[in-house]
């Protein structure tokens, strides 16, 4: 179900209780960077980050991509935003400009950036359509936006009932609570065209998920962070979670992780 369908029923903002920035979330975001940065760097490199590029990293989390952008644009400028800068403040990069900025409400001047990147941010925001339009205004002519979001289709077709159930119920929890849409990414490239971007492209990466790997740890921790809400809300039983954690620790367990959709467009 699209987040917009929830209207007034979205009950909290990212980080209020779900994904609250504590030690577990810090560890999870570092794991996320370890697993997904290579895919992101490949896509950004392919699109082209000039040495003088002015870059914006939206919802920068641990700041790993922002730091990499600083290396790629030694004569440019990199702005990294988030609702909370606790993790970004620890990035040892003096050139990185850190900014508390809510992408749904706070502005940037028109024509400010050559590169805008947002990974696993827009799918959590009910205002994602409006954000896409505003980002186009923030881009300089010729600049590009790269958006990365998960898509749930590999989960829906999983032959493992516990893996499928827990991942689906977790998606329902964050959808109903934050307004996350685990399916928006499917149509992302098409929506770029609708917003007025050109040179639109996309790439979907479906990763094999084996128990005990960093990718499995990432998904186990991601679900575990919402353990209390999942049980209190009746989404799953404690025994479902125990079985799910055991699967994701078992190196004989193989399935597919949620896919990562990367899509981009230029101004
Ligand atoms: C799943 S994390 C991803 C972090 C980082 N983009 C990465 O992929 O490593 C989502 C990030 O978006 C940030 N975020 C959520 N809502 C936001 C908003 N409205 N404006 C700016 N950042 C936001 C969160 O604080 C968090 O750091």
Coordinates of N, CA and C and ligand atoms in Angstrom, one line a residue, residues 13-15 19 21 25 28-30 32-33 36-37 40 57-65 81-84 87 99-106 117-125 127 131 148 150 218, ligand 1:
X13 N 7.5 10.2 13.0 CA 8.6 10.6 12.1 C 9.7 9.6 12.3
X14 N 10.5 9.4 11.2 CA 11.7 8.6 11.3 C 12.6 9.0 12.5
X15 N 12.9 8.1 13.4 CA 13.8 8.4 14.5 C 13.1 8.7 15.8
X19 N 13.8 3.3 14.6 CA 15.1 3.8 14.2 C 15.6 5.0 15.0
X21 N 18.0 7.0 17.2 CA 19.5 7.0 17.0 C 20.2 6.7 18.4
X25 N 21.3 1.5 16.4 CA 21.1 2.2 15.1 C 22.4 2.6 14.5
X28 N 23.9 -0.5 13.1 CA 23.1 -0.9 11.9 C 23.5 0.0 10.7
X29 N 23.6 1.3 10.9 CA 24.0 2.2 9.8 C 25.4 1.9 9.3
X30 N 26.3 1.6 10.2 CA 27.6 1.3 9.7 C 27.7 0.0 8.9
X32 N 25.1 -1.1 7.2 CA 24.4 -0.7 5.9 C 25.5 -0.2 5.0
X33 N 26.3 0.7 5.5 CA 27.4 1.3 4.6 C 28.3 0.2 4.1
X36 N 26.3 -1.8 1.4 CA 25.7 -1.1 0.2 C 26.5 0.0 -0.4
X37 N 27.6 0.4 0.3 CA 28.4 1.5 -0.3 C 29.0 1.1 -1.7
X40 N 26.5 1.8 -4.4 CA 26.3 3.2 -4.5 C 27.5 3.9 -5.2
X57 N 24.3 15.2 0.0 CA 24.0 13.9 0.5 C 22.8 14.0 1.5
X58 N 21.7 13.6 1.1 CA 20.4 13.8 1.9 C 20.3 12.6 2.9
X59 N 20.0 12.9 4.2 CA 19.8 11.9 5.2 C 21.0 11.0 5.3
X60 N 22.1 11.6 5.5 CA 23.5 11.0 5.3 C 23.8 9.9 6.3
X61 N 23.1 9.8 7.4 CA 23.3 8.7 8.3 C 24.7 8.7 8.9
X62 N 25.5 7.6 8.7 CA 26.8 7.5 9.2 C 27.8 8.4 8.4
X63 N 27.4 8.9 7.2 CA 28.3 9.8 6.5 C 29.3 9.1 5.6
X64 N 29.2 7.8 5.4 CA 30.2 7.1 4.5 C 30.2 7.6 3.1
X65 N 29.0 7.8 2.5 CA 28.9 8.2 1.2 C 29.4 9.7 1.0
X81 N 23.3 16.3 5.0 CA 22.2 16.7 5.9 C 21.7 15.5 6.7
X82 N 21.1 15.8 7.8 CA 20.3 14.8 8.5 C 19.4 15.5 9.5
X83 N 18.5 14.8 10.1 CA 17.7 15.4 11.2 C 18.5 15.5 12.5
X84 N 19.5 14.6 12.6 CA 20.4 14.6 13.8 C 21.8 14.4 13.3
X87 N 26.0 11.3 14.3 CA 27.0 10.4 13.6 C 27.8 11.2 12.6
X99 N 24.7 19.7 8.1 CA 23.6 20.6 8.2 C 22.4 19.8 8.8
X100 N 21.8 20.4 9.9 CA 20.5 19.8 10.3 C 19.5 20.3 9.3
X101 N 18.8 19.4 8.6 CA 18.0 19.8 7.5 C 16.9 18.8 7.3
X102 N 15.7 19.1 7.4 CA 14.6 18.2 7.1 C 14.2 18.3 5.6
X103 N 14.5 17.3 4.9 CA 14.3 17.4 3.4 C 12.8 17.6 3.0
X104 N 11.9 17.4 3.9 CA 10.5 17.5 3.6 C 10.1 19.0 3.7
X105 N 10.8 19.8 4.5 CA 10.4 21.1 4.8 C 11.4 22.2 4.6
X106 N 12.7 21.9 4.8 CA 13.7 22.9 4.7 C 14.2 23.2 3.3
X117 N 22.3 12.9 -3.8 CA 22.1 11.4 -3.5 C 21.3 11.2 -2.3
X118 N 20.4 10.3 -2.3 CA 19.6 9.9 -1.1 C 19.4 8.4 -1.1
X119 N 20.0 7.7 -0.1 CA 19.8 6.3 0.0 C 18.9 5.9 1.2
X120 N 17.9 5.2 0.9 CA 17.0 4.7 1.9 C 16.4 5.8 2.8
X121 N 16.1 6.9 2.2 CA 15.5 8.0 2.9 C 14.1 8.3 2.3
X122 N 14.0 8.5 1.0 CA 12.7 8.9 0.4 C 11.6 7.9 0.6
X123 N 11.9 6.6 0.6 CA 10.9 5.5 0.7 C 10.2 5.6 2.1
X124 N 10.9 6.2 3.1 CA 10.4 6.4 4.4 C 9.5 7.6 4.6
X125 N 9.5 8.5 3.6 CA 8.8 9.8 3.7 C 7.5 9.8 3.0
X127 N 6.0 12.3 2.2 CA 6.1 13.5 1.3 C 7.1 13.3 0.1
X131 N 9.2 16.0 -2.3 CA 10.7 16.1 -2.2 C 11.4 15.9 -3.6
X148 N 18.2 5.7 -4.0 CA 18.3 4.3 -3.8 C 17.2 3.8 -2.7
X150 N 14.8 0.3 -1.2 CA 14.5 -1.2 -1.3 C 13.2 -1.5 -1.9
X218 N 22.6 -7.3 8.8 CA 21.9 -6.1 8.6 C 20.4 -6.2 8.8
Ligands
LIG1 C1 18.0 4.2 6.6 S1 18.9 5.6 7.1 C2 20.0 5.8 5.8 C3 21.2 6.6 6.1 C4 22.1 6.8 4.9 N1 21.4 7.5 3.8 C5 22.7 5.5 4.4 O1 22.1 4.9 3.4 O2 23.7 5.1 4.9 C6 17.8 7.0 6.8 C7 18.4 8.3 7.2 O3 17.5 9.4 6.8 C8 17.4 10.3 7.8 N2 16.2 11.0 7.6 C9 14.9 10.6 7.8 N3 14.0 11.5 7.6 C10 14.7 12.6 7.2 C11 14.2 13.9 6.7 N4 13.0 14.2 6.7 N5 15.2 14.8 6.4 C12 16.5 14.4 6.4 N6 17.0 13.2 6.8 C13 16.0 12.3 7.2 C14 17.5 9.5 9.1 O4 17.8 10.3 10.2 C15 18.6 8.5 8.7 O5 19.9 9.0 9.0

